[in-house]
Amino acid sequence: MDPSIEISVARRRDAKAIAEMSRDLIENGLNWSWRRKRVLDTILHPDCVVIVARTRLKLAGFAVMEFHETHCHLNLLAVRPELRRRATGHALLKWLEESAQVAGIARINLEVRSTNKIAISFYEAHGYEVQTKIRGYYQGKESAYSMVHHLIAPEIAEQRP
Ligand SMILES: CC(C)(COP(=O)(O)OP(=O)(O)OC[C@H]1O[C@@H](n2cnc3c(N)ncnc32)[C@H](O)[C@@H]1OP(=O)(O)O)[C@@H](O)C(=O)NCCC(=O)NCCS
């Protein structure tokens, strides 16, 4: 990753910039649902992790993940277009995966627009597999692929008490 970019847990004051990146980079063409208040609530929620990739001047990217008992759900992940292909997305995803591993989480699930070939390639490059296509997942307008990455092999995860 670009050495001038640092990954850290988001602060309350990052909520506005994160919401705007979600609107512009992820939710484009949909009703904007990750507004500042929702992002702020998520930053403060004990079962959620919001992280940012920060340059000296601005946020380069961010990610939002929810922790459940045995799995995590990756809600959002984006990097500003001018800063892509510098392993920032990789660093954000690895940070989240490592924290999930420490928490004993068995798998990470996510949904991605079925037309978003770049994100699908990105996730596949990180060991995520397409599970199913969910028609109309995005406000009835667009389909999603659900993807999964097993941190613990399913046959071993099933044996856990
Ligand atoms: C998907 C996204 C987060 C990737 O961020 P990034 O910082 O550019 O990704 P990285 O530089 O860490 O890429 C890691 C690997 O992913 C794959 N990848 C990333 N971008 C790719 C592209 N445009 N085409 C093909 N593979 C790609 C490659 O294997 C890449 O490794 P390489 O550069 O050594 O070939 C970024 O493109 C983005 O923000 N997209 C818009 C938002 C979005 O779609 N988010 C996901 C759904 S919520």
Coordinates of C-alpha atoms and ligand atoms in Angstrom, one line a residue:
M1 CA 0.0 0.0 0.0
D2 CA 1.0 3.6 -0.5
P3 CA 3.1 4.4 2.6
S4 CA 1.4 7.7 3.0
I5 CA -2.0 6.0 3.6
E6 CA -2.8 4.7 7.1
I7 CA -5.7 2.5 8.2
S8 CA -7.4 3.3 11.5
V9 CA -10.8 3.1 13.2
A10 CA -13.1 5.9 12.0
R11 CA -13.8 8.9 14.3
R12 CA -17.1 10.5 14.8
R13 CA -16.0 13.4 12.6
D14 CA -15.4 11.1 9.7
A15 CA -19.1 10.2 9.4
K16 CA -19.9 13.0 6.9
A17 CA -17.1 12.2 4.5
I18 CA -17.8 8.4 4.7
A19 CA -21.5 9.0 4.0
E20 CA -20.6 11.2 1.0
M21 CA -18.2 8.5 -0.3
S22 CA -20.9 5.9 0.1
R23 CA -23.3 8.1 -1.9
D24 CA -20.9 8.8 -4.7
L25 CA -18.9 5.5 -4.9
I26 CA -21.2 2.8 -3.8
E27 CA -24.9 3.9 -3.8
N28 CA -24.8 5.7 -7.1
G29 CA -28.1 5.3 -9.0
L30 CA -29.9 4.2 -5.7
N31 CA -31.6 6.1 -2.9
W32 CA -28.8 7.3 -0.6
S33 CA -29.3 5.2 2.6
W34 CA -25.9 5.6 4.3
R35 CA -26.3 9.2 5.4
R36 CA -24.2 10.9 8.1
K37 CA -26.5 9.9 10.9
R38 CA -26.6 6.2 10.0
V39 CA -22.8 6.2 9.5
L40 CA -22.4 7.9 12.9
D41 CA -24.7 5.4 14.6
T42 CA -22.7 2.6 13.0
I43 CA -19.3 4.1 14.2
L44 CA -20.8 4.1 17.7
H45 CA -22.4 0.6 17.5
P46 CA -20.6 -2.0 19.6
D47 CA -21.1 -4.8 17.0
C48 CA -19.9 -2.7 14.1
V49 CA -16.5 -1.7 12.9
V50 CA -16.0 1.3 10.6
I51 CA -12.4 1.9 9.4
V52 CA -10.8 4.5 7.2
A53 CA -7.8 4.7 5.0
R54 CA -6.4 8.2 5.5
T55 CA -3.9 10.3 3.6
R56 CA -2.5 13.4 5.2
L57 CA -5.2 15.5 3.5
K58 CA -8.3 13.3 3.2
L59 CA -10.0 9.9 3.5
A60 CA -8.8 7.6 0.7
G61 CA -11.3 4.9 1.5
F62 CA -13.4 3.3 4.1
A63 CA -15.2 0.0 5.1
V64 CA -18.1 -0.9 7.3
M65 CA -18.5 -4.4 8.8
E66 CA -21.1 -5.9 11.2
F67 CA -20.1 -8.6 13.7
H68 CA -22.7 -11.4 14.4
E69 CA -22.2 -14.5 16.6
T70 CA -20.5 -16.7 14.0
H71 CA -20.2 -14.5 10.9
C72 CA -19.6 -11.0 9.8
H73 CA -21.4 -9.0 7.2
L74 CA -19.3 -6.6 5.1
N75 CA -21.7 -3.7 4.3
L76 CA -19.5 -1.2 2.5
L77 CA -16.0 -0.8 1.2
A78 CA -14.7 1.8 -1.2
V79 CA -11.6 3.6 -2.3
R80 CA -11.5 7.0 -4.0
P81 CA -11.1 6.5 -7.8
E82 CA -7.8 8.4 -8.1
L83 CA -6.3 6.3 -5.3
R84 CA -7.3 2.8 -6.6
R85 CA -5.0 0.0 -7.6
R86 CA -2.5 0.9 -4.8
A87 CA -3.6 -2.0 -2.5
T88 CA -5.7 0.3 -0.2
G89 CA -8.8 -1.8 -0.7
H90 CA -6.6 -4.9 0.1
A91 CA -5.4 -3.3 3.3
L92 CA -8.9 -2.3 4.4
L93 CA -10.2 -5.8 3.8
K94 CA -7.2 -7.5 5.5
W95 CA -7.7 -5.3 8.6
L96 CA -11.3 -6.4 8.8
E97 CA -10.5 -10.1 8.2
E98 CA -7.8 -10.1 10.8
S99 CA -10.1 -8.6 13.4
A100 CA -12.8 -11.2 12.5
Q101 CA -10.2 -14.0 12.8
V102 CA -9.2 -12.7 16.3
A103 CA -12.9 -12.7 17.3
G104 CA -13.3 -16.4 16.2
I105 CA -15.6 -15.6 13.3
A106 CA -16.2 -18.4 10.8
R107 CA -17.1 -16.5 7.6
I108 CA -17.6 -13.1 6.1
N109 CA -20.6 -12.5 3.9
L110 CA -21.3 -9.6 1.5
E111 CA -23.5 -8.6 -1.4
V112 CA -22.2 -6.8 -4.4
R113 CA -24.1 -5.4 -7.5
S114 CA -24.1 -8.2 -10.1
T115 CA -22.9 -5.6 -12.7
N116 CA -19.9 -4.5 -10.5
K117 CA -17.3 -6.6 -12.3
I118 CA -14.3 -4.8 -10.6
A119 CA -15.6 -5.4 -7.1
I120 CA -16.3 -9.0 -7.9
S121 CA -12.8 -9.4 -9.3
F122 CA -11.4 -7.7 -6.2
Y123 CA -13.3 -10.0 -3.8
E124 CA -12.5 -13.1 -5.9
A125 CA -8.8 -12.2 -5.7
H126 CA -9.2 -12.3 -1.9
G127 CA -10.8 -15.7 -1.8
Y128 CA -14.5 -14.7 -1.8
E129 CA -16.9 -16.9 -3.8
V130 CA -20.2 -16.1 -5.4
Q131 CA -23.0 -18.0 -3.7
T132 CA -26.3 -16.9 -5.3
K133 CA -27.8 -14.1 -7.3
I134 CA -30.5 -12.1 -5.4
R135 CA -32.8 -10.4 -7.9
G136 CA -33.9 -6.8 -7.0
Y137 CA -31.7 -6.8 -3.9
Y138 CA -30.9 -3.1 -4.4
Q139 CA -34.2 -1.3 -3.8
G140 CA -35.9 -3.5 -6.4
K141 CA -33.7 -1.9 -9.1
E142 CA -30.7 -4.1 -9.3
S143 CA -29.6 -7.6 -8.6
A144 CA -26.8 -8.6 -6.2
Y145 CA -24.5 -11.5 -5.9
S146 CA -24.0 -12.8 -2.4
M147 CA -20.4 -13.8 -1.8
V148 CA -18.7 -15.6 1.1
H149 CA -15.2 -16.1 2.4
H150 CA -14.7 -18.8 4.9
L151 CA -12.1 -18.0 7.6
I152 CA -12.8 -21.4 9.2
A153 CA -13.6 -24.4 7.0
P154 CA -17.4 -25.0 7.1
E155 CA -17.0 -28.6 8.2
I156 CA -14.9 -27.5 11.2
A157 CA -17.1 -24.5 12.0
E158 CA -20.2 -26.8 12.1
Q159 CA -18.5 -28.9 14.8
R160 CA -18.0 -26.0 17.2
P161 CA -20.3 -25.9 20.2
Ligands
LIG1 C1 -13.3 -2.6 -5.3 C2 -12.4 -1.5 -4.7 C3 -12.6 -1.2 -3.3 C4 -10.9 -2.0 -4.9 O1 -10.1 -1.0 -4.2 P1 -8.5 -0.9 -4.7 O2 -7.8 -0.1 -3.6 O3 -8.4 -0.3 -6.1 O4 -8.1 -2.4 -4.7 P2 -6.6 -3.0 -4.6 O5 -5.6 -2.0 -5.2 O6 -6.3 -3.3 -3.1 O7 -6.7 -4.3 -5.4 C5 -6.4 -5.6 -4.9 C6 -6.7 -6.6 -6.0 O8 -8.1 -6.6 -6.4 C7 -8.2 -6.9 -7.8 N1 -8.7 -5.7 -8.5 C8 -8.8 -4.4 -8.0 N2 -9.3 -3.6 -8.9 C9 -9.4 -4.3 -10.0 C10 -9.9 -4.0 -11.3 N3 -10.2 -2.7 -11.7 N4 -9.9 -5.0 -12.2 C11 -9.6 -6.2 -11.9 N5 -9.1 -6.6 -10.7 C12 -9.1 -5.6 -9.7 C13 -6.8 -7.2 -8.3 O9 -6.5 -8.6 -8.1 C14 -5.9 -6.3 -7.3 O10 -4.6 -6.8 -7.2 P3 -3.5 -6.2 -8.2 O11 -3.6 -4.7 -8.2 O12 -2.2 -6.7 -7.6 O13 -3.8 -6.8 -9.6 C15 -12.5 -0.2 -5.6 O14 -12.4 -0.5 -6.9 C16 -13.8 0.6 -5.3 O15 -13.8 1.4 -4.4 N6 -14.8 0.4 -6.1 C17 -16.1 1.2 -6.0 C18 -16.9 0.8 -4.7 C19 -17.2 -0.7 -4.8 O16 -17.5 -1.2 -5.8 N7 -17.1 -1.3 -3.6 C20 -17.4 -2.7 -3.4 C21 -18.9 -3.0 -3.2 S1 -19.5 -2.3 -1.6

